Amino acid sequence: MSELVNTTLPEITKQIREGEFETIFGINIWSRYDDDTELYQMLQFCKYVNKIGLTEWVDETFYDSKASLCFIKLIEIDEDSNCSYEIDAIRTMAALTIEQFELEGIIGHRNPYLSSAIKFQL
């Protein structure tokens, strides 16, 4: 692990095992091969989701390095609940921070136009 992500960052509360970390946001992040770029993207995603107040909706993120795909696992959602706005907001945060991701069965990609134009004050 290089300087992009390290265990001394205030956002990292503890290392669970190699490539897997607990964050202050209550969202675990982990990379199959402990890849710094992937961990950095997931940490940025957590910060953005925290900024819009939706961290309680995200259970964990796992970056499958072999597939170059980040799986975003949400909490269990009642089928009858109408939470499309929340899921859309989380998807937008992923499009700002993660190169390629899967959320609710849909593959998404980082939007270079949005991610270069929209920055949160973190």
PDB file of C-alpha atoms in Angstrom:
ATOM      1  CA  MET A   1       0.000   0.000   0.000  1.00  0.00           C
ATOM      2  CA  SER A   2       1.448   3.390  -0.983  1.00  0.00           C
ATOM      3  CA  GLU A   3       0.693   6.961   0.016  1.00  0.00           C
ATOM      4  CA  LEU A   4      -2.712   7.027  -1.725  1.00  0.00           C
ATOM      5  CA  VAL A   5      -4.325   5.064   1.086  1.00  0.00           C
ATOM      6  CA  ASN A   6      -2.742   4.137   4.364  1.00  0.00           C
ATOM      7  CA  THR A   7      -3.939   2.986   7.717  1.00  0.00           C
ATOM      8  CA  THR A   8      -3.022   6.287   9.382  1.00  0.00           C
ATOM      9  CA  LEU A   9      -5.673   8.241   7.482  1.00  0.00           C
ATOM     10  CA  PRO A  10      -8.335   9.562   9.858  1.00  0.00           C
ATOM     11  CA  GLU A  11     -11.047   7.975   7.684  1.00  0.00           C
ATOM     12  CA  ILE A  12      -9.613   4.475   8.248  1.00  0.00           C
ATOM     13  CA  THR A  13     -10.522   3.139  11.693  1.00  0.00           C
ATOM     14  CA  LYS A  14      -8.817  -0.248  11.346  1.00  0.00           C
ATOM     15  CA  GLN A  15      -7.457  -2.777   8.919  1.00  0.00           C
ATOM     16  CA  ILE A  16      -9.558  -5.936   9.017  1.00  0.00           C
ATOM     17  CA  ARG A  17      -7.185  -7.938   6.811  1.00  0.00           C
ATOM     18  CA  GLU A  18      -4.970  -7.226   3.821  1.00  0.00           C
ATOM     19  CA  GLY A  19      -6.937  -5.026   1.437  1.00  0.00           C
ATOM     20  CA  GLU A  20      -9.971  -4.655   3.725  1.00  0.00           C
ATOM     21  CA  PHE A  21     -10.577  -1.638   5.930  1.00  0.00           C
ATOM     22  CA  GLU A  22     -13.221  -0.286   8.257  1.00  0.00           C
ATOM     23  CA  THR A  23     -13.988   3.412   7.735  1.00  0.00           C
ATOM     24  CA  ILE A  24     -15.381   6.108  10.009  1.00  0.00           C
ATOM     25  CA  PHE A  25     -18.381   6.212   7.687  1.00  0.00           C
ATOM     26  CA  GLY A  26     -19.537   2.738   8.747  1.00  0.00           C
ATOM     27  CA  ILE A  27     -18.778   1.383   5.273  1.00  0.00           C
ATOM     28  CA  ASN A  28     -16.145  -1.318   4.857  1.00  0.00           C
ATOM     29  CA  ILE A  29     -13.974  -1.005   1.761  1.00  0.00           C
ATOM     30  CA  TRP A  30     -11.888  -3.792   0.324  1.00  0.00           C
ATOM     31  CA  SER A  31      -9.867  -4.569  -2.746  1.00  0.00           C
ATOM     32  CA  ARG A  32      -9.108  -8.106  -3.890  1.00  0.00           C
ATOM     33  CA  TYR A  33      -5.421  -7.280  -4.417  1.00  0.00           C
ATOM     34  CA  ASP A  34      -5.092  -4.380  -1.965  1.00  0.00           C
ATOM     35  CA  ASP A  35      -4.827  -1.958  -4.901  1.00  0.00           C
ATOM     36  CA  ASP A  36      -4.249   1.644  -3.835  1.00  0.00           C
ATOM     37  CA  THR A  37      -6.139   3.189  -6.729  1.00  0.00           C
ATOM     38  CA  GLU A  38      -9.196   1.056  -6.023  1.00  0.00           C
ATOM     39  CA  LEU A  39      -9.052   1.762  -2.285  1.00  0.00           C
ATOM     40  CA  TYR A  40      -8.674   5.483  -2.960  1.00  0.00           C
ATOM     41  CA  GLN A  41     -11.724   5.487  -5.264  1.00  0.00           C
ATOM     42  CA  MET A  42     -13.822   3.657  -2.674  1.00  0.00           C
ATOM     43  CA  LEU A  43     -12.691   5.986   0.107  1.00  0.00           C
ATOM     44  CA  GLN A  44     -13.607   9.007  -2.039  1.00  0.00           C
ATOM     45  CA  PHE A  45     -16.987   7.382  -2.702  1.00  0.00           C
ATOM     46  CA  CYS A  46     -17.537   6.994   1.054  1.00  0.00           C
ATOM     47  CA  LYS A  47     -16.658  10.654   1.625  1.00  0.00           C
ATOM     48  CA  TYR A  48     -19.080  11.799  -1.072  1.00  0.00           C
ATOM     49  CA  VAL A  49     -21.888   9.561   0.192  1.00  0.00           C
ATOM     50  CA  ASN A  50     -21.246  10.889   3.689  1.00  0.00           C
ATOM     51  CA  LYS A  51     -21.438  14.469   2.400  1.00  0.00           C
ATOM     52  CA  ILE A  52     -24.989  13.864   1.113  1.00  0.00           C
ATOM     53  CA  GLY A  53     -26.018  11.991   4.270  1.00  0.00           C
ATOM     54  CA  LEU A  54     -26.602   8.529   2.813  1.00  0.00           C
ATOM     55  CA  THR A  55     -23.888   6.410   4.454  1.00  0.00           C
ATOM     56  CA  GLU A  56     -26.479   4.346   6.313  1.00  0.00           C
ATOM     57  CA  TRP A  57     -27.714   3.062   2.935  1.00  0.00           C
ATOM     58  CA  VAL A  58     -24.356   1.518   1.955  1.00  0.00           C
ATOM     59  CA  ASP A  59     -23.204  -1.695   3.632  1.00  0.00           C
ATOM     60  CA  GLU A  60     -19.836  -2.219   1.921  1.00  0.00           C
ATOM     61  CA  THR A  61     -17.850  -1.792  -1.264  1.00  0.00           C
ATOM     62  CA  PHE A  62     -15.701  -4.517  -2.812  1.00  0.00           C
ATOM     63  CA  TYR A  63     -13.416  -3.884  -5.765  1.00  0.00           C
ATOM     64  CA  ASP A  64     -12.887  -7.078  -7.742  1.00  0.00           C
ATOM     65  CA  SER A  65      -9.464  -6.296  -9.173  1.00  0.00           C
ATOM     66  CA  LYS A  66      -9.667  -9.166 -11.664  1.00  0.00           C
ATOM     67  CA  ALA A  67     -12.859  -7.756 -13.193  1.00  0.00           C
ATOM     68  CA  SER A  68     -11.968  -4.069 -12.649  1.00  0.00           C
ATOM     69  CA  LEU A  69     -15.404  -3.695 -11.087  1.00  0.00           C
ATOM     70  CA  CYS A  70     -16.453  -2.240  -7.741  1.00  0.00           C
ATOM     71  CA  PHE A  71     -19.506  -3.871  -6.200  1.00  0.00           C
ATOM     72  CA  ILE A  72     -21.510  -1.480  -4.050  1.00  0.00           C
ATOM     73  CA  LYS A  73     -23.661  -3.409  -1.596  1.00  0.00           C
ATOM     74  CA  LEU A  74     -26.606  -1.536  -0.143  1.00  0.00           C
ATOM     75  CA  ILE A  75     -28.426  -2.410   3.052  1.00  0.00           C
ATOM     76  CA  GLU A  76     -31.501  -4.620   2.820  1.00  0.00           C
ATOM     77  CA  ILE A  77     -34.277  -2.494   1.325  1.00  0.00           C
ATOM     78  CA  ASP A  78     -37.953  -3.315   1.671  1.00  0.00           C
ATOM     79  CA  GLU A  79     -39.426  -4.044  -1.765  1.00  0.00           C
ATOM     80  CA  ASP A  80     -42.407  -1.804  -1.015  1.00  0.00           C
ATOM     81  CA  SER A  81     -40.333   1.220  -0.065  1.00  0.00           C
ATOM     82  CA  ASN A  82     -39.862   3.971  -2.600  1.00  0.00           C
ATOM     83  CA  CYS A  83     -36.187   4.826  -2.344  1.00  0.00           C
ATOM     84  CA  SER A  84     -35.288   5.511  -5.966  1.00  0.00           C
ATOM     85  CA  TYR A  85     -34.021   9.017  -5.166  1.00  0.00           C
ATOM     86  CA  GLU A  86     -31.579   7.694  -2.579  1.00  0.00           C
ATOM     87  CA  ILE A  87     -30.290   4.963  -4.894  1.00  0.00           C
ATOM     88  CA  ASP A  88     -29.940   7.468  -7.751  1.00  0.00           C
ATOM     89  CA  ALA A  89     -27.975   9.805  -5.480  1.00  0.00           C
ATOM     90  CA  ILE A  90     -25.647   6.967  -4.442  1.00  0.00           C
ATOM     91  CA  ARG A  91     -25.222   6.004  -8.115  1.00  0.00           C
ATOM     92  CA  THR A  92     -24.286   9.619  -8.909  1.00  0.00           C
ATOM     93  CA  MET A  93     -21.670   9.631  -6.134  1.00  0.00           C
ATOM     94  CA  ALA A  94     -20.231   6.424  -7.606  1.00  0.00           C
ATOM     95  CA  ALA A  95     -20.135   8.023 -11.076  1.00  0.00           C
ATOM     96  CA  LEU A  96     -18.101  10.861  -9.578  1.00  0.00           C
ATOM     97  CA  THR A  97     -15.531   8.632  -7.877  1.00  0.00           C
ATOM     98  CA  ILE A  98     -15.341   5.011  -9.129  1.00  0.00           C
ATOM     99  CA  GLU A  99     -14.079   3.966 -12.578  1.00  0.00           C
ATOM    100  CA  GLN A 100     -16.488   1.025 -13.009  1.00  0.00           C
ATOM    101  CA  PHE A 101     -19.099  -0.141 -10.532  1.00  0.00           C
ATOM    102  CA  GLU A 102     -22.150  -2.343 -10.049  1.00  0.00           C
ATOM    103  CA  LEU A 103     -25.094  -1.081  -8.030  1.00  0.00           C
ATOM    104  CA  GLU A 104     -28.427  -2.869  -7.794  1.00  0.00           C
ATOM    105  CA  GLY A 105     -27.545  -5.053 -10.803  1.00  0.00           C
ATOM    106  CA  ILE A 106     -26.652  -2.133 -13.073  1.00  0.00           C
ATOM    107  CA  ILE A 107     -23.101  -1.477 -14.283  1.00  0.00           C
ATOM    108  CA  GLY A 108     -22.002   2.147 -14.204  1.00  0.00           C
ATOM    109  CA  HIS A 109     -18.875   4.067 -15.123  1.00  0.00           C
ATOM    110  CA  ARG A 110     -17.123   7.126 -13.779  1.00  0.00           C
ATOM    111  CA  ASN A 111     -18.255  10.202 -15.646  1.00  0.00           C
ATOM    112  CA  PRO A 112     -15.101  12.202 -16.458  1.00  0.00           C
ATOM    113  CA  TYR A 113     -17.082  15.364 -17.220  1.00  0.00           C
ATOM    114  CA  LEU A 114     -18.947  15.344 -13.932  1.00  0.00           C
ATOM    115  CA  SER A 115     -16.026  14.177 -11.824  1.00  0.00           C
ATOM    116  CA  SER A 116     -13.774  16.950 -13.116  1.00  0.00           C
ATOM    117  CA  ALA A 117     -16.448  19.651 -12.761  1.00  0.00           C
ATOM    118  CA  ILE A 118     -18.087  18.673  -9.466  1.00  0.00           C
ATOM    119  CA  LYS A 119     -16.022  18.573  -6.300  1.00  0.00           C
ATOM    120  CA  PHE A 120     -17.331  18.468  -2.766  1.00  0.00           C
ATOM    121  CA  GLN A 121     -15.727  20.440  -0.007  1.00  0.00           C
ATOM    122  CA  LEU A 122     -14.736  17.463   2.110  1.00  0.00           C
TER     123      LEU A 122
END
